[in-house]
PDB file of C-alpha atoms in Angstrom:
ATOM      1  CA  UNK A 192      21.986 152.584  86.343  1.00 58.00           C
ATOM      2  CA  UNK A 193      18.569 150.799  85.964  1.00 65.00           C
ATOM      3  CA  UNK A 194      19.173 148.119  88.287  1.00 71.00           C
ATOM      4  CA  UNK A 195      18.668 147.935  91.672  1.00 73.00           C
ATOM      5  CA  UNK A 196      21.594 145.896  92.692  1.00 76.00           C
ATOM      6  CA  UNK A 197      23.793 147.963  91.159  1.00 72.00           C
ATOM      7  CA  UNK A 198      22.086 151.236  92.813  1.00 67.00           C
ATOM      8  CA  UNK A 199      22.687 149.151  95.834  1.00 76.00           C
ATOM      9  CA  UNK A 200      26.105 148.143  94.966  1.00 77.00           C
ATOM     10  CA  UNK A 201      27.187 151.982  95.128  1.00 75.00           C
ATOM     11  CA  UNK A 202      25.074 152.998  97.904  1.00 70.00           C
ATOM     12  CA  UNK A 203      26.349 150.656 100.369  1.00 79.00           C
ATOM     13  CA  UNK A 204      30.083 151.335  99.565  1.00 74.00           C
ATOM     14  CA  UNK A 205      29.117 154.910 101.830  1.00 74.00           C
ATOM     15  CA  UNK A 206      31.805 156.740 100.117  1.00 82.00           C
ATOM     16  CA  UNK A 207      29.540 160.140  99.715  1.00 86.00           C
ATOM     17  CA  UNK A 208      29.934 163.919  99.553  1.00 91.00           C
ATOM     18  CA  UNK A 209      26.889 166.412  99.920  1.00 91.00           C
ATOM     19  CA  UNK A 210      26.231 170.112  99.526  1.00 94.00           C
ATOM     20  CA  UNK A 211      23.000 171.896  99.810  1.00 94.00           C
ATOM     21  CA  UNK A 212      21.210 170.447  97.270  1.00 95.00           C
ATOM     22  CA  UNK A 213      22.524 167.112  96.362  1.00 96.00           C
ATOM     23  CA  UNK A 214      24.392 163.844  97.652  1.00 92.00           C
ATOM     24  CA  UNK A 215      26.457 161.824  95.831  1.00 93.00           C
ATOM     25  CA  UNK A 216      27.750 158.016  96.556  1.00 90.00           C
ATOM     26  CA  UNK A 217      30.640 156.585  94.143  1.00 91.00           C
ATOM     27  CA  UNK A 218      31.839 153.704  93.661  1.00 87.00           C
ATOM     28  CA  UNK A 219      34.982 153.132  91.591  1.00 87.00           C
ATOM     29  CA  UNK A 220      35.232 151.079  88.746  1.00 88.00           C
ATOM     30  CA  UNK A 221      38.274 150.474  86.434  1.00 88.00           C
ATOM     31  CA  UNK A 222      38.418 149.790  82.882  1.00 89.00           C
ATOM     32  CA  UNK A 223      35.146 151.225  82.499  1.00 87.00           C
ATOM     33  CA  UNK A 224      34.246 152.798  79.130  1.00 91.00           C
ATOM     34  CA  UNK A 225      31.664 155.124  80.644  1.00 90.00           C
ATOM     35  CA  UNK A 226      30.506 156.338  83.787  1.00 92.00           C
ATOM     36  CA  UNK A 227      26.650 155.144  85.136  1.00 90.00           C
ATOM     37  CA  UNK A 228      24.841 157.503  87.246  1.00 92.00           C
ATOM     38  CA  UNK A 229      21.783 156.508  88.974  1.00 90.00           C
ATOM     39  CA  UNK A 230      19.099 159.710  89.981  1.00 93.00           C
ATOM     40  CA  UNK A 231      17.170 159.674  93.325  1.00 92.00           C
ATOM     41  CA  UNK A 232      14.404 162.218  93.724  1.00 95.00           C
ATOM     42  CA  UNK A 233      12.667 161.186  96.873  1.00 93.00           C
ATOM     43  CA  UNK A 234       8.793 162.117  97.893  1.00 93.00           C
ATOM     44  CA  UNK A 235       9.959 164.896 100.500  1.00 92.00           C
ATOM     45  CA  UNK A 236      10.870 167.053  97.315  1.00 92.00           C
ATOM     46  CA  UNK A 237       7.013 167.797  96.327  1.00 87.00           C
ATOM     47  CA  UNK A 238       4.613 166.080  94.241  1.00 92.00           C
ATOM     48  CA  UNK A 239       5.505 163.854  91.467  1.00 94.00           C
ATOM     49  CA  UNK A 240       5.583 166.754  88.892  1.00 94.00           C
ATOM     50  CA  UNK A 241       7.881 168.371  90.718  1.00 93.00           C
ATOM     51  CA  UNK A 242      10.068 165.396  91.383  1.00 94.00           C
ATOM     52  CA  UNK A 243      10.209 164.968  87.720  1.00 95.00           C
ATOM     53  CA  UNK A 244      10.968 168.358  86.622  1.00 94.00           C
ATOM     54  CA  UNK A 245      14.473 167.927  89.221  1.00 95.00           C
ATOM     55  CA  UNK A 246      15.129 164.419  87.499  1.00 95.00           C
ATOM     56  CA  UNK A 247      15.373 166.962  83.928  1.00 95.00           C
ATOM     57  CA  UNK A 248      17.396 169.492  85.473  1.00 94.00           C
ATOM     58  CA  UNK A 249      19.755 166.801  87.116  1.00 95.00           C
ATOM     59  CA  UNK A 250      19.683 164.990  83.243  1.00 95.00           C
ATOM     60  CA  UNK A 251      20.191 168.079  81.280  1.00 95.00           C
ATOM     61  CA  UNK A 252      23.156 169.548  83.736  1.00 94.00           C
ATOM     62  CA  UNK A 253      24.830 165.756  83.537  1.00 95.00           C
ATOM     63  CA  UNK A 254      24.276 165.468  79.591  1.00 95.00           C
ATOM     64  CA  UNK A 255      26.251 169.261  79.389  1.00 94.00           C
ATOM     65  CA  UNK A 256      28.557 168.393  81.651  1.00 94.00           C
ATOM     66  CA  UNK A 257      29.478 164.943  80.383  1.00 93.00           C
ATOM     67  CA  UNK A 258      32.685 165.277  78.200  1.00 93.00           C
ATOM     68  CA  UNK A 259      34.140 166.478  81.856  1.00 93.00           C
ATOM     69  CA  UNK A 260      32.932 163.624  84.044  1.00 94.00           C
ATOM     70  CA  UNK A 261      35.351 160.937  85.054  1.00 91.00           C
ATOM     71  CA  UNK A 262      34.560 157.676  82.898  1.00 90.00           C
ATOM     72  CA  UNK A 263      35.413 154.917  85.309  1.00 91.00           C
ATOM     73  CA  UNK A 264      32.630 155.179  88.278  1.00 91.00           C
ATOM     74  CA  UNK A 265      29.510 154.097  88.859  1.00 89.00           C
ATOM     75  CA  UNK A 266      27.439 156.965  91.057  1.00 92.00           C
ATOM     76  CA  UNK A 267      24.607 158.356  92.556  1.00 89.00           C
ATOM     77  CA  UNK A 268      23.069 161.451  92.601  1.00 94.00           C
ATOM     78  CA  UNK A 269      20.552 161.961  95.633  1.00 92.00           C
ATOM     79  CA  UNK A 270      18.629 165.501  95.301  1.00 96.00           C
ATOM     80  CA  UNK A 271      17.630 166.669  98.884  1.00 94.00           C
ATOM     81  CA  UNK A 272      14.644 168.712 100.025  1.00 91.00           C
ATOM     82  CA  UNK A 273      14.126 172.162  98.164  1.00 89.00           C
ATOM     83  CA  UNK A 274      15.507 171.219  95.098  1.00 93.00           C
ATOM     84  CA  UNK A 275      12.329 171.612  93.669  1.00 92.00           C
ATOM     85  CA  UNK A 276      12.808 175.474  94.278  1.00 92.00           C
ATOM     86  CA  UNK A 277      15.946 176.145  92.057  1.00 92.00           C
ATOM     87  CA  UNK A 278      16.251 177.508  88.268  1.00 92.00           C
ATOM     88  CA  UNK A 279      18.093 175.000  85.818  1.00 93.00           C
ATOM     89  CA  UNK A 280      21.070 177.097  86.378  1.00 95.00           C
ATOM     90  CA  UNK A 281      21.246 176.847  90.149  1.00 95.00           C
ATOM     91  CA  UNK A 282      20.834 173.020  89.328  1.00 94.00           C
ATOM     92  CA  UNK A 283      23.862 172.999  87.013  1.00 94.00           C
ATOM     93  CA  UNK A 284      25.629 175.279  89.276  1.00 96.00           C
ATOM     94  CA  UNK A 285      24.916 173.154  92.508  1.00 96.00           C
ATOM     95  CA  UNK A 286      25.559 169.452  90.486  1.00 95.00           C
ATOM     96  CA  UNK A 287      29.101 170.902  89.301  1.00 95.00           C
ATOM     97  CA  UNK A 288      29.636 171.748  92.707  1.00 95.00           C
ATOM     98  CA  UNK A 289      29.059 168.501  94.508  1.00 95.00           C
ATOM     99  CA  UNK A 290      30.929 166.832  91.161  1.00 95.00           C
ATOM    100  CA  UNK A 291      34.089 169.128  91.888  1.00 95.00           C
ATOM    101  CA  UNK A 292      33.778 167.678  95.779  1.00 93.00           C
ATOM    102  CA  UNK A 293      33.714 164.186  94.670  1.00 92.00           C
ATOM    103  CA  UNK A 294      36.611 164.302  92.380  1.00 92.00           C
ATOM    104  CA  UNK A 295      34.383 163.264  89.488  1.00 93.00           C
ATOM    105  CA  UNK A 296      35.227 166.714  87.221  1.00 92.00           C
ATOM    106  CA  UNK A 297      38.075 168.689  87.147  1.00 68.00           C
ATOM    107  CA  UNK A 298      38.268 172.111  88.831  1.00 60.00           C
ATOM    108  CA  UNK A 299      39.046 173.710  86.043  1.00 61.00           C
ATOM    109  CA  UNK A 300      35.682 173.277  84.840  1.00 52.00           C
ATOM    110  CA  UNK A 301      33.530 176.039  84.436  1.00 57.00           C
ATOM    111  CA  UNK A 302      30.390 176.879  86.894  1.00 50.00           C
TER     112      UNK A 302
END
């Protein structure tokens, strides 16, 4: 999502799930060809090269894990503090995770 109403749009619905390292906010949308996801990194997780090495980790885990993800939703994917600190496997691990919780993958999908 590149616009901020629609960021807004599907943070303000509140419909969210969390685990350690990352929050998610959904909003349901039918008919749609293909899910949107919108990335947060906020400036508590380290300097802005760190920030943008967790925005690649989050991008490469969603691109691998994209045949899996529900097609009709619009989310968000908030990364909390420390997420700066994990391997691109813990990332992967982690995002599948919170996916699983918000019903957006199937739990037969690999972690």
């Amino acid at each position: 999502m590149k616009k901020e109403l629609d960021f807004q749009k599907v943070f303000e619905t509140h419909n969210s799930v969390a685990n350690r390292k990352f929050i998610i906010y959904q909003l349901e949308k039918p008919g749609q060809k293909h899910f949107r996801v919108g990335i947060s990194v906020g400036k508590k997780i380290g300097n802005a090269v760190h920030r943008v090495w967790v925005k690649r980790r989050m991008r490469q885990a969603l691109l691998e894990l994209k045949p899996q993800i529900k097609s009709e939703v619009d989310f968000i994917i908030i990364a909390r503090p420390s997420t700066d600190q994990i391997s691109m496997d813990e990332a992967k691990k982690h995002l599948t995770h919170v996916l699983k919780l918000a019903q957006l993958i199937d739990d037969e999908v690999e972690d």
